[in-house]
Coordinates of C-alpha atoms in Angstrom, one line a residue:
M449 CA -27.3 -14.9 -12.3
A450 CA -23.8 -13.5 -12.9
N451 CA -20.8 -15.8 -12.4
H452 CA -17.8 -14.1 -10.9
E453 CA -15.5 -17.1 -11.0
N454 CA -11.9 -16.3 -12.0
L455 CA -11.4 -18.4 -15.1
L456 CA -7.6 -18.3 -14.6
G457 CA -7.9 -20.3 -11.4
G458 CA -6.6 -17.7 -9.1
P459 CA -8.4 -15.6 -6.5
A460 CA -10.5 -12.7 -7.5
P461 CA -9.0 -9.2 -7.3
T462 CA -9.4 -7.5 -3.9
H463 CA -11.0 -4.1 -4.0
L464 CA -10.7 -2.1 -0.8
P465 CA -13.7 0.0 0.2
D466 CA -13.4 3.6 -0.6
D467 CA -12.4 5.9 2.2
P468 CA -12.4 9.3 0.5
E469 CA -11.9 11.6 3.5
P470 CA -8.1 11.0 4.0
R471 CA -7.5 11.1 0.2
E472 CA -9.4 14.4 -0.2
L473 CA -7.6 16.0 2.8
L474 CA -4.2 15.0 1.3
A475 CA -5.2 16.2 -2.1
S476 CA -6.2 19.6 -0.6
G477 CA -2.8 20.0 0.9
A478 CA -3.4 18.8 4.5
A479 CA -0.2 17.7 6.3
P480 CA 0.1 13.9 6.0
A481 CA 0.9 13.7 9.8
E482 CA -2.4 15.4 10.6
V483 CA -4.2 13.1 8.3
A484 CA -2.5 10.0 9.7
A485 CA -3.4 11.2 13.2
K486 CA -7.0 11.7 12.3
Y487 CA -7.3 8.6 10.1
P488 CA -4.7 6.1 11.5
T489 CA -6.0 3.3 9.3
S490 CA -5.2 5.2 6.1
S491 CA -2.4 3.5 4.3
L492 CA -2.3 6.5 1.9
A493 CA -1.4 8.9 4.7
W494 CA 1.4 6.6 6.0
A495 CA 2.7 6.1 2.5
Q496 CA 2.8 9.9 1.9
L497 CA 4.7 10.3 5.2
A498 CA 7.1 7.6 4.1
D499 CA 7.6 9.4 0.8
E500 CA 8.3 12.7 2.4
A501 CA 10.7 11.2 4.9
F502 CA 12.6 9.3 2.2
E503 CA 12.8 12.5 0.0
G504 CA 14.2 14.3 3.1
G505 CA 16.9 11.7 3.6
R506 CA 15.3 10.3 6.7
V507 CA 15.4 6.7 5.6
V508 CA 14.7 4.9 8.9
E509 CA 11.8 7.2 9.5
S510 CA 10.5 6.4 6.0
Y511 CA 10.9 2.7 6.8
A512 CA 8.8 3.1 9.9
Y513 CA 6.0 5.0 8.2
A514 CA 6.0 2.6 5.3
R515 CA 5.8 -0.4 7.6
T516 CA 2.8 1.2 9.5
G517 CA 1.0 1.8 6.2
Y518 CA 1.8 -1.7 5.0
H519 CA 0.4 -3.3 8.1
R520 CA -2.7 -1.1 8.1
G521 CA -3.2 -2.1 4.5
L522 CA -2.9 -5.8 5.3
D523 CA -5.5 -5.4 7.9
A524 CA -7.9 -3.7 5.4
L525 CA -7.2 -6.3 2.8
R526 CA -8.0 -9.1 5.1
K527 CA -11.2 -7.4 6.2
A528 CA -12.1 -7.1 2.5
G529 CA -11.7 -10.9 2.0
W530 CA -8.1 -11.1 0.8
R531 CA -6.6 -14.4 1.8
G532 CA -2.9 -13.7 1.6
H533 CA -2.4 -13.7 -2.2
G534 CA -4.1 -12.5 -5.4
P535 CA -4.5 -9.3 -7.3
V536 CA -4.8 -6.0 -5.6
P537 CA -5.4 -3.8 -8.7
F538 CA -3.7 -0.3 -8.7
E539 CA -6.5 0.7 -11.1
H540 CA -8.9 0.7 -8.1
E541 CA -8.0 3.9 -6.4
P542 CA -8.7 2.8 -2.8
N543 CA -6.0 0.1 -3.2
R544 CA -3.3 2.7 -4.0
G545 CA -2.5 3.6 -0.4
F546 CA -1.6 0.0 0.4
L547 CA 0.4 -0.4 -2.8
R548 CA 2.3 2.9 -2.3
A549 CA 3.1 1.8 1.3
L550 CA 4.4 -1.5 0.0
H551 CA 6.5 0.2 -2.6
A552 CA 7.8 2.6 0.1
L553 CA 8.7 -0.3 2.4
A554 CA 10.6 -2.0 -0.4
R555 CA 12.5 1.2 -1.2
A556 CA 13.4 2.0 2.4
A557 CA 14.4 -1.7 3.1
Q558 CA 16.8 -1.6 0.2
A559 CA 18.2 1.8 1.4
I560 CA 19.0 0.4 4.9
G561 CA 20.5 -2.8 3.5
E562 CA 17.5 -5.2 4.2
Q563 CA 17.9 -7.0 0.9
D564 CA 15.7 -9.9 1.7
E565 CA 12.9 -7.7 2.7
Y566 CA 13.4 -5.5 -0.3
E567 CA 13.1 -8.5 -2.6
R568 CA 10.0 -9.9 -0.7
C569 CA 8.3 -6.6 -0.9
S570 CA 9.2 -5.9 -4.5
A571 CA 7.9 -9.4 -5.5
F572 CA 4.7 -8.9 -3.4
L573 CA 4.1 -5.6 -5.2
R574 CA 4.6 -7.0 -8.6
D575 CA 2.4 -10.1 -7.8
S576 CA -0.3 -7.8 -6.4
S577 CA -0.3 -5.3 -9.2
P578 CA 2.1 -5.3 -12.1
T579 CA 0.7 -1.8 -12.9
A580 CA 1.7 -0.5 -9.5
A581 CA 5.1 -2.0 -9.8
D582 CA 5.6 -0.3 -13.2
T583 CA 4.0 3.0 -12.1
L584 CA 5.7 3.4 -8.8
G585 CA 9.1 2.2 -10.0

């Protein structure tokens, strides 16, 4: 019998289940708004909307999209057994939508002067996945 105990004493990494349809639609060039409407639980679609809005200078809109993706991701994490802390590896592709939304929320919070939220979200990102924090900036 395999033992999956975390020898470092922390919780095991959370791996969200794969949801390939929204990811494949986005990769094929579908509009993120259409994907979010069809798959509203997809953090990836909301994160992409947040990125597009931010790049277009629509920071408050980016904040709203990112917050939606973040909360959808929290729901998915809890459903996958996450208990409020522990690793959410960026290396597991289905986790990337949540991590991108969290990054986008931190970025937009900073841009609108929500320094406390920026710091909380940045720390949460780094605690969840140092790789995501380094990769996403």
